[in-house]
Tab-separated table of C-alpha atoms in Angstrom:
chain	number	residue	atom	x	y	z
A	1	MET	CA	-18.426	14.138	-44.899
A	2	ALA	CA	-14.880	14.292	-43.146
A	3	ALA	CA	-14.031	11.580	-40.799
A	4	PRO	CA	-14.131	12.559	-36.970
A	5	PRO	CA	-10.860	13.184	-35.356
A	6	PRO	CA	-9.230	10.235	-33.181
A	7	LEU	CA	-10.653	10.216	-29.640
A	8	ALA	CA	-8.919	9.474	-26.339
A	9	PHE	CA	-9.805	9.742	-22.533
A	10	ALA	CA	-8.875	12.953	-20.937
A	11	GLY	CA	-7.537	13.728	-17.517
A	12	THR	CA	-6.038	11.703	-15.099
A	13	ALA	CA	-8.139	12.869	-12.153
A	14	ALA	CA	-11.261	12.215	-14.208
A	15	LYS	CA	-10.330	8.733	-15.182
A	16	LEU	CA	-9.749	7.748	-11.769
A	17	LYS	CA	-12.896	9.212	-10.439
A	18	ALA	CA	-15.030	7.682	-13.316
A	19	TRP	CA	-13.304	4.237	-12.717
A	20	ARG	CA	-14.083	4.398	-8.873
A	21	SER	CA	-17.888	5.619	-9.607
A	22	GLY	CA	-18.568	3.456	-12.454
A	23	GLU	CA	-19.619	6.524	-14.293
A	24	PRO	CA	-18.842	6.553	-18.113
A	25	LEU	CA	-15.148	8.300	-19.103
A	26	ARG	CA	-15.280	11.729	-21.017
A	27	TRP	CA	-13.784	11.366	-24.329
A	28	LEU	CA	-11.393	13.991	-25.722
A	29	GLY	CA	-10.858	14.513	-29.521
A	30	GLY	CA	-8.536	16.399	-31.491
A	31	ASN	CA	-5.651	13.895	-31.113
A	32	GLN	CA	-3.728	12.226	-34.088
A	33	VAL	CA	-2.357	8.800	-33.229
A	34	ARG	CA	0.080	6.778	-35.414
A	35	LEU	CA	0.392	2.948	-34.674
A	36	LEU	CA	4.106	1.752	-34.648
A	37	ARG	CA	5.159	-1.966	-34.845
A	38	GLY	CA	8.302	-2.728	-32.780
A	39	GLY	CA	11.431	-0.802	-32.110
A	40	ASP	CA	11.962	-1.056	-35.757
A	41	ALA	CA	9.435	1.598	-36.183
A	42	LEU	CA	9.316	3.384	-32.840
A	43	PHE	CA	13.050	4.239	-32.371
A	44	PRO	CA	13.765	6.025	-35.849
A	45	ALA	CA	10.485	8.021	-35.083
A	46	MET	CA	11.812	8.812	-31.601
A	47	ILE	CA	15.117	9.701	-32.851
A	48	GLU	CA	13.920	11.859	-35.341
A	49	ALA	CA	11.691	13.613	-32.893
A	50	ILE	CA	14.339	14.188	-30.148
A	51	ALA	CA	16.796	15.461	-33.046
A	52	GLN	CA	14.244	18.370	-33.635
A	53	ALA	CA	13.298	18.865	-29.930
A	54	ARG	CA	13.881	22.445	-28.829
A	55	ASP	CA	12.580	22.706	-25.200
A	56	SER	CA	12.465	19.194	-23.247
A	57	VAL	CA	12.639	15.516	-23.752
A	58	TRP	CA	11.262	13.132	-21.077
A	59	LEU	CA	11.816	9.178	-21.268
A	60	ALA	CA	10.713	6.683	-18.793
A	61	THR	CA	11.497	2.936	-19.359
A	62	TYR	CA	11.572	-0.450	-17.685
A	63	ILE	CA	14.706	-1.693	-19.728
A	64	PHE	CA	17.267	0.544	-21.242
A	65	HIS	CA	19.610	-1.808	-22.713
A	66	ASP	CA	23.361	-1.424	-24.173
A	67	ASP	CA	22.905	-2.895	-27.595
A	68	PRO	CA	23.107	-0.736	-30.814
A	69	GLN	CA	19.481	0.086	-31.127
A	70	ALA	CA	19.666	1.412	-27.511
A	71	GLU	CA	22.936	3.091	-27.951
A	72	ALA	CA	21.498	4.964	-31.204
A	73	LEU	CA	18.577	6.550	-29.049
A	74	ALA	CA	21.289	7.266	-26.475
A	75	GLN	CA	23.336	9.201	-28.755
A	76	ALA	CA	20.206	11.144	-29.715
A	77	LEU	CA	19.398	12.055	-26.125
A	78	ALA	CA	22.999	13.082	-25.508
A	79	ALA	CA	22.998	15.521	-28.622
A	80	ALA	CA	20.055	16.961	-27.459
A	81	ALA	CA	21.303	17.805	-23.995
A	82	GLN	CA	24.515	18.930	-25.789
A	83	ARG	CA	22.616	21.490	-27.517
A	84	GLY	CA	20.781	22.935	-24.447
A	85	VAL	CA	17.574	20.796	-24.426
A	86	ALA	CA	16.622	19.621	-21.019
A	87	VAL	CA	16.655	15.907	-21.187
A	88	LYS	CA	15.541	13.829	-18.354
A	89	VAL	CA	15.391	9.989	-18.267
A	90	VAL	CA	14.205	7.540	-15.644
A	91	VAL	CA	14.816	3.902	-16.127
A	92	ASP	CA	13.895	0.804	-13.612
A	93	GLY	CA	16.589	-0.177	-11.163
A	94	PHE	CA	15.888	-3.974	-11.757
A	95	GLY	CA	15.135	-3.929	-15.364
A	96	SER	CA	18.014	-1.965	-16.335
A	97	ASN	CA	20.429	-3.194	-13.701
A	98	ARG	CA	22.808	-5.012	-16.216
A	99	SER	CA	23.091	-2.114	-18.660
A	100	LEU	CA	22.936	0.819	-16.099
A	101	GLU	CA	26.729	1.435	-15.938
A	102	GLN	CA	26.887	1.638	-19.805
A	103	VAL	CA	23.920	3.754	-19.865
A	104	GLN	CA	25.325	5.997	-17.539
A	105	THR	CA	28.361	6.368	-19.735
A	106	TRP	CA	26.564	7.259	-22.712
A	107	LEU	CA	24.296	10.002	-20.850
A	108	LEU	CA	25.798	11.672	-17.929
A	109	PRO	CA	28.622	13.217	-19.678
A	110	ALA	CA	26.289	14.707	-22.134
A	111	GLY	CA	24.182	16.465	-19.357
A	112	VAL	CA	21.213	14.243	-19.254
A	113	SER	CA	19.461	13.976	-15.983
A	114	LEU	CA	19.288	10.252	-15.537
A	115	THR	CA	17.540	8.731	-12.611
A	116	VAL	CA	16.988	5.251	-11.267
A	117	PHE	CA	13.717	4.202	-10.071
A	118	ARG	CA	14.245	1.864	-7.070
A	119	PRO	CA	18.014	1.045	-7.591
A	120	LEU	CA	19.538	-1.988	-6.550
A	121	THR	CA	23.103	-0.742	-6.089
A	122	ARG	CA	23.369	-2.000	-2.499
A	123	TRP	CA	22.416	-5.443	-0.867
A	124	TRP	CA	20.072	-3.871	1.507
A	125	ASN	CA	18.081	-2.145	-1.182
A	126	TRP	CA	16.418	-5.571	-1.742
A	127	LEU	CA	15.258	-5.526	1.787
A	128	GLN	CA	13.399	-1.918	1.212
A	129	PRO	CA	9.567	-2.102	1.240
A	130	GLY	CA	7.708	-2.066	-2.259
A	131	GLN	CA	10.991	-3.349	-4.104
A	132	LEU	CA	8.649	-5.597	-6.265
A	133	ARG	CA	6.810	-2.578	-7.536
A	134	ARG	CA	8.764	-1.614	-10.499
A	135	LEU	CA	8.702	1.004	-13.229
A	136	HIS	CA	6.928	-0.635	-16.279
A	137	GLN	CA	6.114	2.476	-18.190
A	138	LYS	CA	7.588	3.043	-21.682
A	139	LEU	CA	6.910	6.663	-22.244
A	140	CYS	CA	8.699	9.625	-23.986
A	141	VAL	CA	7.500	13.207	-24.463
A	142	VAL	CA	9.035	15.819	-26.626
A	143	ASP	CA	8.340	19.592	-26.270
A	144	ASP	CA	5.049	18.504	-24.512
A	145	VAL	CA	3.521	18.323	-28.072
A	146	LEU	CA	4.531	14.531	-29.160
A	147	GLY	CA	4.133	11.573	-26.970
A	148	PHE	CA	5.060	7.824	-27.420
A	149	VAL	CA	3.274	5.193	-25.595
A	150	GLY	CA	3.478	1.499	-25.727
A	151	GLY	CA	4.828	-1.799	-24.656
A	152	ILE	CA	8.515	-1.425	-25.951
A	153	ASN	CA	11.616	-1.244	-23.947
A	154	VAL	CA	14.732	0.467	-25.255
A	155	ILE	CA	16.291	-2.892	-26.609
A	156	GLY	CA	16.616	-4.110	-30.230
A	157	ASP	CA	13.627	-6.273	-31.478
A	158	ARG	CA	15.935	-9.064	-32.444
A	159	LEU	CA	17.825	-9.549	-28.708
A	160	ASP	CA	16.506	-11.632	-25.932
A	161	MET	CA	18.322	-10.645	-22.579
A	162	ASN	CA	18.378	-14.225	-21.466
A	163	HIS	CA	19.190	-15.965	-24.696
A	164	GLY	CA	20.684	-13.635	-27.152
A	165	PRO	CA	20.035	-12.666	-30.765
A	166	THR	CA	16.710	-14.156	-32.224
A	167	GLU	CA	15.798	-14.768	-35.886
A	168	GLU	CA	12.383	-13.223	-35.526
A	169	PRO	CA	11.596	-9.901	-33.888
A	170	ARG	CA	9.708	-9.316	-30.854
A	171	LEU	CA	5.918	-8.320	-31.395
A	172	ASP	CA	5.130	-5.375	-29.742
A	173	PHE	CA	3.528	-1.943	-30.392
A	174	ALA	CA	3.432	1.743	-29.526
A	175	VAL	CA	1.776	4.633	-30.648
A	176	ALA	CA	2.925	8.461	-31.443
A	177	VAL	CA	0.459	10.847	-30.115
A	178	ARG	CA	-0.189	14.763	-31.063
A	179	GLY	CA	-3.160	16.332	-29.314
A	180	PRO	CA	-4.488	17.323	-26.074
A	181	LEU	CA	-3.877	13.704	-24.634
A	182	VAL	CA	-0.091	14.544	-24.796
A	183	ALA	CA	-0.549	16.444	-21.534
A	184	ASP	CA	-1.543	13.322	-19.668
A	185	ILE	CA	1.377	11.629	-21.166
A	186	SER	CA	3.633	14.441	-20.035
A	187	GLN	CA	2.311	14.282	-16.585
A	188	ALA	CA	2.818	10.827	-16.148
A	189	THR	CA	6.428	10.912	-17.211
A	190	ARG	CA	7.449	13.832	-15.063
A	191	SER	CA	5.773	12.124	-12.019
A	192	VAL	CA	7.625	8.901	-12.384
A	193	TRP	CA	10.872	10.700	-12.917
A	194	THR	CA	10.300	13.072	-9.991
A	195	ARG	CA	9.505	10.348	-7.675
A	196	ALA	CA	12.368	8.598	-8.486
A	197	ALA	CA	14.826	11.652	-8.207
A	198	MET	CA	13.394	12.552	-5.213
A	199	GLY	CA	13.992	8.915	-4.025
A	200	GLN	CA	17.622	9.285	-4.638
A	201	GLN	CA	18.133	12.827	-3.662
A	202	TRP	CA	16.038	13.079	-0.729
A	203	ARG	CA	18.824	14.149	1.811
A	204	GLN	CA	19.892	17.123	-0.620
A	205	GLU	CA	16.274	18.204	-0.840
A	206	VAL	CA	15.502	18.248	2.892
A	207	GLN	CA	18.917	20.109	3.434
A	208	ALA	CA	17.988	22.431	0.766
A	209	VAL	CA	14.481	23.216	2.284
A	210	TRP	CA	16.100	23.454	5.619
A	211	ARG	CA	18.640	25.876	4.765
A	212	GLY	CA	16.569	28.052	2.452
A	213	GLN	CA	15.355	31.415	3.296
A	214	SER	CA	12.107	31.098	1.536
A	215	PRO	CA	9.507	28.619	2.792
């Protein structure tokens, strides 16, 4: 007898409704889930997927550092953008504050759409309401068919931002997902990117709507 396919919760709205009402969550089958231990396993898998991307790559992360592992991923994103793939990256303004200038240098010239969630580029940014609410997602979706989810930031396993290199790797995990669940991962990644981009470009967005001939 064949083993049943991996199961996962389905539908963001359904999950929220079930959580509020106490109803049992609906299960969604047909997903393939692969466990990845640390960045040593995650980053090569992401780079391989991005290298094969044809249409789109969406990535959201709290920390996008400037170490060699982060640079390798940035190079894969830049190469995808240069061959015509729509690459959109959102990083957190606090978590990636130290390395943001370098990340911009890697990504922007290649045509990657990089935006920052709650940036801290000006002193008054610290006074804005909600600044303690940060972007902690670590998500990546390639061509809307392969998703990566976990607790791993874009930084090498053997590097501590406060203490430098470490002998032992950081213990963290992610999963690579194929199947219907990728739609939820894609929605979450696109939503946080759009929210951050709208926050950065709201003046241009309002002007475009005001000047446009169509409602």
